mmCIF file of C-alpha atoms in Angstrom:
data_model
loop_
_atom_site.group_PDB
_atom_site.id
_atom_site.type_symbol
_atom_site.label_atom_id
_atom_site.label_comp_id
_atom_site.label_asym_id
_atom_site.label_seq_id
_atom_site.Cartn_x
_atom_site.Cartn_y
_atom_site.Cartn_z
ATOM 1 C CA MET A 1 -44.484 55.766 73.072
ATOM 2 C CA SER A 2 -46.622 52.908 71.927
ATOM 3 C CA GLN A 3 -48.383 49.963 73.644
ATOM 4 C CA ARG A 4 -49.984 47.202 71.729
ATOM 5 C CA SER A 5 -51.821 44.017 72.574
ATOM 6 C CA SER A 6 -52.777 41.187 70.234
ATOM 7 C CA SER A 7 -55.888 39.023 70.116
ATOM 8 C CA SER A 8 -55.286 35.400 71.010
ATOM 9 C CA THR A 9 -57.378 34.006 68.162
ATOM 10 C CA SER A 10 -57.324 33.070 64.551
ATOM 11 C CA SER A 11 -56.780 35.116 61.433
ATOM 12 C CA GLU A 12 -58.408 38.340 60.246
ATOM 13 C CA THR A 13 -60.349 36.628 57.571
ATOM 14 C CA ASP A 14 -62.414 34.456 60.000
ATOM 15 C CA GLY A 15 -66.112 35.409 59.437
ATOM 16 C CA ALA A 16 -68.834 36.089 61.996
ATOM 17 C CA GLY A 17 -69.543 33.182 64.205
ATOM 18 C CA SER A 18 -65.830 32.443 65.129
ATOM 19 C CA GLY A 19 -64.873 33.682 68.474
ATOM 20 C CA HIS A 20 -62.091 36.231 68.847
ATOM 21 C CA ARG A 21 -60.575 37.136 72.295
ATOM 22 C CA PHE A 22 -59.337 40.660 72.681
ATOM 23 C CA PRO A 23 -58.001 42.769 75.530
ATOM 24 C CA ARG A 24 -60.076 45.759 76.396
ATOM 25 C CA ILE A 25 -57.269 48.066 75.231
ATOM 26 C CA ILE A 26 -56.157 46.890 71.813
ATOM 27 C CA GLY A 27 -53.245 49.435 71.957
ATOM 28 C CA ARG A 28 -52.073 53.046 72.403
ATOM 29 C CA TYR A 29 -49.787 55.254 70.414
ATOM 30 C CA SER A 30 -48.400 58.606 71.346
ATOM 31 C CA LYS A 31 -45.250 60.636 71.089
ATOM 32 C CA GLY A 32 -45.995 62.751 74.052
ATOM 33 C CA LEU A 33 -46.790 65.827 71.880
ATOM 34 C CA PRO A 34 -50.026 67.806 72.565
ATOM 35 C CA GLY A 35 -53.000 67.164 70.284
ATOM 36 C CA PRO A 36 -56.330 65.403 70.173
ATOM 37 C CA HIS A 37 -57.159 62.097 71.714
ATOM 38 C CA VAL A 38 -58.652 59.749 69.106
ATOM 39 C CA LEU A 39 -60.395 56.680 70.467
ATOM 40 C CA VAL A 40 -61.288 53.950 67.938
ATOM 41 C CA SER A 41 -63.693 51.281 69.142
ATOM 42 C CA GLY A 42 -64.706 48.095 67.507
ATOM 43 C CA GLY A 43 -66.801 45.003 68.339
ATOM 44 C CA VAL A 44 -69.641 46.822 70.128
ATOM 45 C CA HIS A 45 -71.438 43.987 68.368
ATOM 46 C CA GLY A 46 -69.599 40.766 68.992
ATOM 47 C CA ASN A 47 -69.944 39.363 65.559
ATOM 48 C CA GLU A 48 -68.070 42.367 64.159
ATOM 49 C CA PRO A 49 -64.431 42.052 64.905
ATOM 50 C CA GLY A 50 -63.256 43.650 61.607
ATOM 51 C CA GLY A 51 -62.777 47.038 63.133
ATOM 52 C CA LEU A 52 -60.463 45.722 65.760
ATOM 53 C CA PHE A 53 -58.345 44.001 63.081
ATOM 54 C CA ALA A 54 -58.222 47.308 61.289
ATOM 55 C CA VAL A 55 -57.058 49.352 64.335
ATOM 56 C CA GLN A 56 -54.483 46.712 65.048
ATOM 57 C CA ARG A 57 -53.016 47.191 61.533
ATOM 58 C CA VAL A 58 -52.791 50.927 62.144
ATOM 59 C CA LEU A 59 -51.133 50.645 65.574
ATOM 60 C CA GLU A 60 -48.726 48.167 64.075
ATOM 61 C CA ALA A 61 -47.821 50.508 61.225
ATOM 62 C CA LEU A 62 -47.375 53.478 63.586
ATOM 63 C CA ASP A 63 -45.136 51.422 65.855
ATOM 64 C CA ALA A 64 -43.093 49.927 63.005
ATOM 65 C CA ARG A 65 -42.460 53.295 61.269
ATOM 66 C CA GLN A 66 -42.429 55.390 64.512
ATOM 67 C CA LEU A 67 -44.303 58.037 62.687
ATOM 68 C CA PRO A 68 -44.434 61.657 63.991
ATOM 69 C CA PHE A 69 -47.606 62.020 65.964
ATOM 70 C CA ARG A 70 -49.568 64.773 67.834
ATOM 71 C CA GLY A 71 -51.988 63.610 70.535
ATOM 72 C CA SER A 72 -52.741 60.080 71.112
ATOM 73 C CA LEU A 73 -54.578 57.028 69.580
ATOM 74 C CA THR A 74 -56.326 54.373 71.640
ATOM 75 C CA GLY A 75 -57.895 51.286 70.172
ATOM 76 C CA LEU A 76 -60.451 49.490 72.368
ATOM 77 C CA ALA A 77 -62.674 46.398 72.121
ATOM 78 C CA ALA A 78 -66.293 47.013 73.206
ATOM 79 C CA ASN A 79 -68.199 43.770 73.657
ATOM 80 C CA ARG A 80 -65.466 41.428 74.673
ATOM 81 C CA ALA A 81 -67.794 38.640 75.798
ATOM 82 C CA GLY A 82 -69.801 38.901 72.550
ATOM 83 C CA LEU A 83 -66.480 38.830 70.532
ATOM 84 C CA ALA A 84 -65.330 35.721 72.451
ATOM 85 C CA ALA A 85 -68.664 33.959 71.529
ATOM 86 C CA GLY A 86 -68.816 35.346 68.033
ATOM 87 C CA VAL A 87 -72.361 36.660 68.431
ATOM 88 C CA ARG A 88 -73.814 40.103 68.119
ATOM 89 C CA TYR A 89 -74.735 40.051 71.853
ATOM 90 C CA LEU A 90 -75.337 37.618 74.633
ATOM 91 C CA ALA A 91 -78.155 39.228 76.610
ATOM 92 C CA ARG A 92 -78.881 42.632 74.985
ATOM 93 C CA ASP A 93 -77.494 44.973 72.353
ATOM 94 C CA LEU A 94 -74.475 46.811 73.886
ATOM 95 C CA ASN A 95 -75.142 49.765 71.512
ATOM 96 C CA ARG A 96 -78.328 50.651 73.427
ATOM 97 C CA ASN A 97 -79.201 51.881 76.981
ATOM 98 C CA TRP A 98 -76.519 54.699 76.948
ATOM 99 C CA GLU A 99 -79.046 57.180 78.223
ATOM 100 C CA VAL A 100 -77.940 58.931 81.362
ATOM 101 C CA ALA A 101 -80.906 57.605 83.460
ATOM 102 C CA ALA A 102 -80.133 54.072 82.398
ATOM 103 C CA LEU A 103 -76.439 54.476 83.191
ATOM 104 C CA LEU A 104 -77.007 55.942 86.588
ATOM 105 C CA ASP A 105 -79.383 52.981 87.328
ATOM 106 C CA LEU A 106 -76.686 50.578 86.234
ATOM 107 C CA LEU A 107 -74.040 52.192 88.553
ATOM 108 C CA ARG A 108 -76.242 52.041 91.556
ATOM 109 C CA ARG A 109 -76.879 48.355 91.160
ATOM 110 C CA ASP A 110 -74.777 45.526 92.539
ATOM 111 C CA PRO A 111 -72.351 44.488 89.763
ATOM 112 C CA GLU A 112 -72.959 40.801 90.643
ATOM 113 C CA ARG A 113 -76.391 41.155 89.018
ATOM 114 C CA ASP A 114 -74.986 42.460 85.804
ATOM 115 C CA LEU A 115 -75.969 40.786 82.497
ATOM 116 C CA PRO A 116 -72.987 40.154 80.208
ATOM 117 C CA GLU A 117 -73.442 43.390 78.188
ATOM 118 C CA GLU A 118 -74.095 45.442 81.451
ATOM 119 C CA ARG A 119 -70.749 44.163 82.697
ATOM 120 C CA GLU A 120 -69.121 45.375 79.428
ATOM 121 C CA GLN A 121 -70.935 48.731 79.711
ATOM 122 C CA ARG A 122 -69.870 49.281 83.348
ATOM 123 C CA GLU A 123 -66.175 48.601 82.322
ATOM 124 C CA LEU A 124 -66.415 50.967 79.382
ATOM 125 C CA LEU A 125 -67.837 53.688 81.658
ATOM 126 C CA HIS A 126 -64.911 53.255 84.006
ATOM 127 C CA LEU A 127 -62.600 53.628 81.068
ATOM 128 C CA TYR A 128 -64.360 56.687 79.618
ATOM 129 C CA ALA A 129 -65.157 58.473 82.824
ATOM 130 C CA PRO A 130 -61.738 59.979 83.690
ATOM 131 C CA LEU A 131 -61.167 60.963 80.006
ATOM 132 C CA LEU A 132 -64.578 62.665 79.780
ATOM 133 C CA ALA A 133 -64.266 64.339 83.204
ATOM 134 C CA ASP A 134 -60.871 65.809 82.396
ATOM 135 C CA ALA A 135 -61.621 66.817 78.800
ATOM 136 C CA ARG A 136 -61.074 70.443 77.896
ATOM 137 C CA ALA A 137 -61.340 69.857 74.213
ATOM 138 C CA PRO A 138 -63.549 67.453 72.318
ATOM 139 C CA LEU A 139 -62.339 63.939 72.275
ATOM 140 C CA ILE A 140 -62.756 62.058 68.974
ATOM 141 C CA PHE A 141 -64.559 58.725 68.978
ATOM 142 C CA VAL A 142 -64.725 56.563 65.854
ATOM 143 C CA ASP A 143 -66.901 53.523 66.164
ATOM 144 C CA LEU A 144 -66.280 50.772 63.627
ATOM 145 C CA HIS A 145 -68.918 48.294 62.366
ATOM 146 C CA THR A 146 -69.637 45.722 59.746
ATOM 147 C CA THR A 147 -72.894 44.447 58.307
ATOM 148 C CA SER A 148 -74.592 41.121 57.725
ATOM 149 C CA GLY A 149 -75.695 42.072 54.199
ATOM 150 C CA ASP A 150 -73.431 43.043 51.311
ATOM 151 C CA GLY A 151 -73.120 46.670 50.379
ATOM 152 C CA ALA A 152 -71.028 49.798 50.230
ATOM 153 C CA PRO A 153 -69.450 51.452 53.302
ATOM 154 C CA PHE A 154 -70.743 54.614 54.826
ATOM 155 C CA ALA A 155 -70.246 56.926 57.756
ATOM 156 C CA CYS A 156 -72.947 57.933 60.155
ATOM 157 C CA MET A 157 -72.883 60.866 62.704
ATOM 158 C CA GLY A 158 -75.052 62.788 65.119
ATOM 159 C CA ASP A 159 -76.079 65.890 63.175
ATOM 160 C CA VAL A 160 -73.957 68.475 64.853
ATOM 161 C CA LEU A 161 -71.256 70.506 63.029
ATOM 162 C CA ARG A 162 -68.317 69.377 65.055
ATOM 163 C CA ASN A 163 -68.828 65.875 63.604
ATOM 164 C CA ARG A 164 -68.719 66.839 60.001
ATOM 165 C CA ALA A 165 -65.021 67.350 59.501
ATOM 166 C CA ILE A 166 -64.163 63.689 60.424
ATOM 167 C CA ALA A 167 -67.162 62.203 58.843
ATOM 168 C CA PHE A 168 -66.740 63.854 55.410
ATOM 169 C CA SER A 169 -63.012 63.269 55.356
ATOM 170 C CA PHE A 170 -63.491 59.601 54.406
ATOM 171 C CA GLY A 171 -64.999 60.303 51.012
ATOM 172 C CA ILE A 172 -67.734 57.871 51.424
ATOM 173 C CA PRO A 173 -71.476 58.518 51.807
ATOM 174 C CA VAL A 174 -72.490 60.106 55.070
ATOM 175 C CA VAL A 175 -75.849 59.047 56.685
ATOM 176 C CA LEU A 176 -77.686 61.624 58.847
ATOM 177 C CA GLY A 177 -80.247 60.708 61.249
ATOM 178 C CA LEU A 178 -79.313 57.100 61.955
ATOM 179 C CA ASP A 179 -77.719 57.982 65.373
ATOM 180 C CA GLU A 180 -80.894 59.831 66.254
ATOM 181 C CA VAL A 181 -83.520 57.176 65.365
ATOM 182 C CA VAL A 182 -81.635 54.549 67.367
ATOM 183 C CA ASP A 183 -82.108 55.505 71.063
ATOM 184 C CA GLY A 184 -79.270 55.084 73.438
ATOM 185 C CA SER A 185 -76.362 54.514 71.142
ATOM 186 C CA MET A 186 -72.816 54.749 72.605
ATOM 187 C CA THR A 187 -71.632 57.343 70.067
ATOM 188 C CA GLY A 188 -74.845 59.296 70.712
ATOM 189 C CA PHE A 189 -74.110 59.468 74.407
ATOM 190 C CA LEU A 190 -70.551 60.637 73.816
ATOM 191 C CA CYS A 191 -71.690 63.191 71.306
ATOM 192 C CA ASP A 192 -74.280 64.629 73.698
ATOM 193 C CA LEU A 193 -71.339 65.283 75.993
ATOM 194 C CA GLY A 194 -69.872 67.664 73.552
ATOM 195 C CA HIS A 195 -67.356 65.295 71.817
ATOM 196 C CA ILE A 196 -67.012 64.098 68.247
ATOM 197 C CA GLY A 197 -68.680 60.871 67.551
ATOM 198 C CA VAL A 198 -68.582 59.177 64.087
ATOM 199 C CA GLY A 199 -69.558 55.635 63.237
ATOM 200 C CA VAL A 200 -68.385 53.680 60.126
ATOM 201 C CA GLU A 201 -70.151 50.743 58.522
ATOM 202 C CA GLY A 202 -67.243 49.180 56.597
ATOM 203 C CA GLY A 203 -68.930 46.378 54.652
ATOM 204 C CA GLN A 204 -69.890 42.799 55.071
ATOM 205 C CA HIS A 205 -68.733 40.700 58.025
ATOM 206 C CA GLY A 206 -65.579 38.636 57.431
ATOM 207 C CA SER A 207 -64.547 40.340 54.225
ATOM 208 C CA PRO A 208 -60.812 41.353 53.780
ATOM 209 C CA ARG A 209 -62.070 44.406 51.782
ATOM 210 C CA THR A 210 -64.077 45.532 54.817
ATOM 211 C CA ILE A 211 -61.026 45.480 57.093
ATOM 212 C CA ARG A 212 -59.147 47.476 54.486
ATOM 213 C CA THR A 213 -61.958 49.976 54.342
ATOM 214 C CA LEU A 214 -62.001 50.446 58.082
ATOM 215 C CA GLU A 215 -58.214 50.716 58.166
ATOM 216 C CA ALA A 216 -58.422 53.556 55.503
ATOM 217 C CA THR A 217 -61.074 55.486 57.622
ATOM 218 C CA ILE A 218 -58.851 55.359 60.748
ATOM 219 C CA TRP A 219 -55.859 56.794 58.779
ATOM 220 C CA LEU A 220 -58.099 59.533 57.349
ATOM 221 C CA ALA A 221 -59.542 60.370 60.702
ATOM 222 C CA LEU A 222 -55.957 60.720 62.135
ATOM 223 C CA VAL A 223 -54.980 63.071 59.248
ATOM 224 C CA THR A 224 -58.074 65.177 59.642
ATOM 225 C CA ALA A 225 -57.651 65.413 63.414
ATOM 226 C CA GLY A 226 -54.105 66.688 62.927
ATOM 227 C CA CYS A 227 -52.456 63.751 64.604
ATOM 228 C CA VAL A 228 -50.394 62.658 61.445
ATOM 229 C CA ALA A 229 -49.359 64.440 58.293
ATOM 230 C CA GLU A 230 -50.644 63.216 54.956
ATOM 231 C CA VAL A 231 -47.213 62.782 53.726
ATOM 232 C CA ASP A 232 -46.364 60.417 56.525
ATOM 233 C CA VAL A 233 -49.374 58.027 55.983
ATOM 234 C CA PRO A 234 -48.370 54.770 54.196
ATOM 235 C CA ASP A 235 -50.333 54.212 50.981
ATOM 236 C CA LEU A 236 -52.745 57.134 51.606
ATOM 237 C CA ILE A 237 -53.386 57.492 47.917
ATOM 238 C CA ASP A 238 -54.208 53.857 47.592
ATOM 239 C CA LEU A 239 -56.396 54.005 50.712
ATOM 240 C CA ARG A 240 -58.451 56.903 49.276
ATOM 241 C CA ARG A 241 -58.734 55.150 45.868
ATOM 242 C CA HIS A 242 -60.036 52.014 47.682
ATOM 243 C CA LEU A 243 -62.749 54.089 49.347
ATOM 244 C CA ALA A 244 -63.653 55.900 46.195
ATOM 245 C CA GLU A 245 -64.038 52.572 44.115
ATOM 246 C CA ALA A 246 -66.176 51.094 46.932
ATOM 247 C CA THR A 247 -68.616 53.913 46.840
ATOM 248 C CA ARG A 248 -68.528 55.157 43.169
ATOM 249 C CA GLY A 249 -71.846 56.474 41.892
ATOM 250 C CA LEU A 250 -73.483 56.640 45.308
ATOM 251 C CA PRO A 251 -74.997 59.956 46.829
ATOM 252 C CA PRO A 252 -72.560 61.807 49.140
ATOM 253 C CA VAL A 253 -75.231 62.383 51.786
ATOM 254 C CA ILE A 254 -78.482 60.745 52.701
ATOM 255 C CA GLU A 255 -80.857 61.008 55.616
ATOM 256 C CA ILE A 256 -82.890 58.328 57.410
ATOM 257 C CA ARG A 257 -86.644 58.501 56.781
ATOM 258 C CA HIS A 258 -87.918 55.267 58.360
ATOM 259 C CA ARG A 259 -86.771 52.616 60.705
ATOM 260 C CA HIS A 260 -88.480 49.245 60.880
ATOM 261 C CA VAL A 261 -88.235 47.952 64.421
ATOM 262 C CA VAL A 262 -88.159 44.144 65.036
ATOM 263 C CA ARG A 263 -89.711 43.000 68.276
ATOM 264 C CA PRO A 264 -89.576 39.526 69.929
ATOM 265 C CA GLY A 265 -91.969 37.240 68.325
ATOM 266 C CA ASP A 266 -92.306 39.183 65.120
ATOM 267 C CA ASP A 267 -90.709 36.256 63.017
ATOM 268 C CA PHE A 268 -89.149 38.996 60.852
ATOM 269 C CA VAL A 269 -87.541 37.752 57.561
ATOM 270 C CA MET A 270 -85.818 40.126 55.270
ATOM 271 C CA HIS A 271 -86.266 39.252 51.497
ATOM 272 C CA PRO A 272 -83.037 38.187 49.924
ATOM 273 C CA GLY A 273 -80.940 40.406 47.648
ATOM 274 C CA PHE A 274 -81.083 43.866 49.257
ATOM 275 C CA THR A 275 -77.998 45.949 49.780
ATOM 276 C CA ASN A 276 -77.174 49.354 51.211
ATOM 277 C CA PHE A 277 -78.154 52.205 48.935
ATOM 278 C CA GLN A 278 -80.447 49.959 46.703
ATOM 279 C CA PRO A 279 -83.402 51.861 45.445
ATOM 280 C CA VAL A 280 -86.800 50.601 46.388
ATOM 281 C CA HIS A 281 -90.240 51.769 45.371
ATOM 282 C CA ALA A 282 -93.258 52.794 47.408
ATOM 283 C CA ARG A 283 -95.364 49.744 48.369
ATOM 284 C CA GLN A 284 -92.635 47.305 47.336
ATOM 285 C CA VAL A 285 -92.447 44.158 49.478
ATOM 286 C CA VAL A 286 -89.097 44.086 51.209
ATOM 287 C CA ALA A 287 -89.701 41.713 54.115
ATOM 288 C CA HIS A 288 -92.372 39.776 56.019
ATOM 289 C CA ASP A 289 -93.244 38.802 59.533
ATOM 290 C CA ARG A 290 -96.104 37.000 61.213
ATOM 291 C CA LYS A 291 -98.454 39.713 60.282
ATOM 292 C CA GLY A 292 -97.683 39.410 56.531
ATOM 293 C CA ASP A 293 -95.806 41.440 53.924
ATOM 294 C CA ILE A 294 -93.793 44.521 54.914
ATOM 295 C CA ARG A 295 -93.700 47.174 52.271
ATOM 296 C CA ALA A 296 -91.528 50.309 51.697
ATOM 297 C CA ARG A 297 -93.325 53.425 52.729
ATOM 298 C CA GLU A 298 -92.083 55.609 49.940
ATOM 299 C CA ASP A 299 -89.480 55.700 47.083
ATOM 300 C CA SER A 300 -86.208 55.516 48.895
ATOM 301 C CA LEU A 301 -82.898 53.764 49.440
ATOM 302 C CA MET A 302 -82.609 50.610 51.341
ATOM 303 C CA MET A 303 -80.107 50.663 54.298
ATOM 304 C CA LEU A 304 -78.882 48.028 56.671
ATOM 305 C CA PRO A 305 -81.164 45.211 55.778
ATOM 306 C CA ARG A 306 -81.029 42.587 58.563
ATOM 307 C CA TYR A 307 -79.782 39.173 57.380
ATOM 308 C CA GLN A 308 -79.032 37.784 60.805
ATOM 309 C CA SER A 309 -81.045 36.433 63.653
ATOM 310 C CA GLN A 310 -80.282 39.050 66.261
ATOM 311 C CA GLY A 311 -80.998 42.724 66.386
ATOM 312 C CA GLU A 312 -84.060 45.007 66.650
ATOM 313 C CA ASP A 313 -83.431 46.934 63.419
ATOM 314 C CA GLY A 314 -85.021 45.259 60.485
ATOM 315 C CA PHE A 315 -84.068 47.793 57.897
ATOM 316 C CA PHE A 316 -83.887 51.614 57.344
ATOM 317 C CA LEU A 317 -85.203 53.572 54.445
ATOM 318 C CA ALA A 318 -83.323 56.796 53.314
ATOM 319 C CA ARG A 319 -83.312 59.609 50.744
ATOM 320 C CA GLU A 320 -80.587 61.755 49.208
ATOM 321 C CA VAL A 321 -79.734 65.056 50.691
ATOM 322 C CA SER A 322 -78.693 68.127 48.568
ATOM 323 C CA PRO A 323 -75.163 69.570 49.350
ATOM 324 C CA LEU A 324 -76.875 72.924 49.073
ATOM 325 C CA TRP A 325 -79.000 71.823 52.063
ATOM 326 C CA LEU A 326 -75.870 70.978 54.029
ATOM 327 C CA ALA A 327 -74.350 74.366 53.288
ATOM 328 C CA VAL A 328 -77.516 76.195 54.231
ATOM 329 C CA SER A 329 -77.813 74.196 57.468
ATOM 330 C CA ALA A 330 -74.181 74.921 58.460
ATOM 331 C CA GLY A 331 -74.632 78.735 57.742
ATOM 332 C CA LEU A 332 -77.921 78.882 59.792
ATOM 333 C CA ARG A 333 -76.337 77.131 62.749
ATOM 334 C CA ARG A 334 -73.171 79.203 62.796
ATOM 335 C CA SER A 335 -75.215 82.338 62.693
ATOM 336 C CA ARG A 336 -77.290 81.043 65.620
ATOM 337 C CA ALA A 337 -80.561 81.291 63.618
ATOM 338 C CA ASP A 338 -81.656 78.158 65.522
ATOM 339 C CA ARG A 339 -82.641 80.600 68.350
ATOM 340 C CA LEU A 340 -85.542 81.676 66.120
ATOM 341 C CA VAL A 341 -87.024 78.075 65.785
ATOM 342 C CA ARG A 342 -89.109 78.516 68.870
ATOM 343 C CA TRP A 343 -91.034 81.420 67.205
ATOM 344 C CA LEU A 344 -92.239 79.470 64.173
ATOM 345 C CA PRO A 345 -95.993 79.004 63.799
ATOM 346 C CA GLY A 346 -97.153 75.954 65.703
ATOM 347 C CA VAL A 347 -93.843 75.604 67.634
ATOM 348 C CA GLU A 348 -93.547 75.718 71.476
ATOM 349 C CA ARG A 349 -90.259 75.388 73.383
ATOM 350 C CA ASP A 350 -90.046 73.285 76.527
ATOM 351 C CA GLU A 351 -88.844 75.897 79.029
ATOM 352 C CA ALA A 352 -87.320 73.296 81.347
ATOM 353 C CA ARG A 353 -85.369 71.677 78.355
ATOM 354 C CA HIS A 354 -84.577 74.321 75.748
ATOM 355 C CA ASP A 355 -83.563 71.754 73.019
ATOM 356 C CA HIS A 356 -87.096 70.103 73.205
ATOM 357 C CA MET A 357 -89.530 71.649 70.798
ATOM 358 C CA PHE A 358 -93.168 70.789 70.600
ATOM 359 C CA VAL A 359 -94.707 70.905 67.121
ATOM 360 C CA GLU A 360 -98.414 70.594 66.082
ATOM 361 C CA ALA A 361 -98.962 67.370 64.231
ATOM 362 C CA ASP A 362 -100.674 69.007 61.291
ATOM 363 C CA ARG A 363 -97.492 70.778 60.165
ATOM 364 C CA PRO A 364 -95.572 68.242 57.992
ATOM 365 C CA ARG A 365 -93.149 70.797 56.632
ATOM 366 C CA ALA A 366 -91.841 71.346 60.096
ATOM 367 C CA VAL A 367 -89.770 68.077 59.834
ATOM 368 C CA ASP A 368 -87.570 69.615 57.082
ATOM 369 C CA VAL A 369 -87.123 72.800 58.936
ATOM 370 C CA PHE A 370 -86.158 71.202 62.082
ATOM 371 C CA HIS A 371 -83.653 68.879 60.288
ATOM 372 C CA LEU A 372 -81.898 72.079 59.078
ATOM 373 C CA PHE A 373 -81.028 72.804 62.758
ATOM 374 C CA GLY A 374 -80.127 69.198 63.661
ATOM 375 C CA TYR A 375 -83.439 68.375 65.392
ATOM 376 C CA ARG A 376 -83.706 64.869 64.164
ATOM 377 C CA HIS A 377 -85.164 62.841 67.078
ATOM 378 C CA GLN A 378 -88.886 62.889 66.789
ATOM 379 C CA ARG A 379 -91.475 61.321 68.974
ATOM 380 C CA ALA A 380 -95.265 61.575 69.530
ATOM 381 C CA ALA A 381 -96.555 63.529 72.544
ATOM 382 C CA GLY A 382 -100.411 63.402 72.439
ATOM 383 C CA GLU A 383 -101.524 65.480 69.451
ATOM 384 C CA ARG A 384 -98.101 67.028 68.988
ATOM 385 C CA PHE A 385 -94.623 65.839 68.177
ATOM 386 C CA VAL A 386 -91.445 66.567 70.223
ATOM 387 C CA PHE A 387 -88.234 67.227 68.313
ATOM 388 C CA THR A 388 -84.795 67.076 70.012
ATOM 389 C CA ARG A 389 -81.195 67.210 68.969
ATOM 390 C CA ARG A 390 -77.751 66.336 69.948
ATOM 391 C CA ARG A 391 -76.102 68.762 72.267
ATOM 392 C CA PRO A 392 -74.539 71.311 69.837
ATOM 393 C CA ASP A 393 -71.643 72.397 72.072
ATOM 394 C CA ALA A 394 -69.809 71.664 75.279
ATOM 395 C CA THR A 395 -66.375 72.166 76.598
ATOM 396 C CA GLY A 396 -65.387 69.941 79.533
ATOM 397 C CA ILE A 397 -67.197 68.634 82.553
ATOM 398 C CA ASP A 398 -67.815 72.075 84.157
ATOM 399 C CA ASP A 399 -70.195 72.907 81.263
ATOM 400 C CA LEU A 400 -72.131 69.657 81.483
ATOM 401 C CA PRO A 401 -75.591 69.305 83.114
ATOM 402 C CA PRO A 402 -75.566 68.230 86.695
ATOM 403 C CA ALA A 403 -76.859 64.717 85.956
ATOM 404 C CA ILE A 404 -73.931 64.105 83.573
ATOM 405 C CA ARG A 405 -71.364 65.355 86.069
ATOM 406 C CA ALA A 406 -72.978 63.021 88.684
ATOM 407 C CA LEU A 407 -72.725 60.120 86.171
ATOM 408 C CA LEU A 408 -69.127 60.489 85.499
ATOM 409 C CA ARG A 409 -68.211 60.859 89.219
ATOM 410 C CA ALA A 410 -70.291 57.863 90.036
ATOM 411 C CA ALA A 411 -68.577 55.847 87.262
ATOM 412 C CA GLN A 412 -65.258 56.724 88.792
ATOM 413 C CA ARG A 413 -66.213 55.709 92.329
ATOM 414 C CA ALA A 414 -68.307 52.579 91.552
ATOM 415 C CA PRO A 415 -66.630 49.212 91.561
ATOM 416 C CA ALA A 416 -65.714 47.878 88.095
#
């Protein structure tokens, strides 16, 4: 069984700035067999329609070939208003404010007062709520993006073990910590409910290669999830070769070390020529704003330099992660050694919230230790730091905290 919808706009190769009108549900594909539900979203930023063109291609290929399929695939457009206008957002970034408290506040308000992105968020919650409430196995969310600057593609994920199989199946660099340093992301919210959430940055806006890259990651996600067999995927060898060529010579895993936040009135300007994974040196000038030059804090890799007018992320700095570190972290987590973190010197657990750890500020090595166990969100709390992590496990609504259950039920009751 398949259902597909088409955008009512111009060709795939149109760049950012051209409007594209998409239905909320791009299409669905299922043969009625048991299996995982894979949801592929695109256009959470309205100037990034490439992911939606990619999922359209996959749905069309599945429909034309009537491939054997276990589970279901749903493609959905996130920021439809932004997509129609061809801009990143109209009022605020749709990939923010997905914290439970903010969502409950949204659902309590009169929908007539919604800003454009709040309207989109409300509609997405109505779509997600029954799926999340009824889930007895992790749903698989793949969120597709493109970038204003040129550069190689990469995957990003919340640092929980259940995300690794999908993220590493693409054969492109995986970025750890990006989902944690950006507060209130959509995939972060879904991952905290115990589901699988992986983001893909496919390349530069408007490039046909970018659409091909994103199409390849969708197919590989479906193979890894067990929805389709490798032998049934058209051109799978060519798709893998395309991804390998796009990322040749790049580290397989990196972690975010610094995020430069852009605030209104900063007059932020990124210096030209930077691309993803480009090495930069400590004290190198990479941008400027009204206060003067902005320099790299350490020898690192440039990520997501902002070459567009909208957005609060100026750039990120990252460093390579050893594959051995990944293996050690997986072993420690599977053995439940994370239960010992609270007993480390200078560490105190919040007894009301067991995944919140207070650490004395004079213990710099604690950062690396906490990263081993997925504690990547860090904020200051007086003379200490608080480390938190994505929820490591959950199976269905009955295992969710009361606030989450209330949110999902409110989303199902509230007017769309």
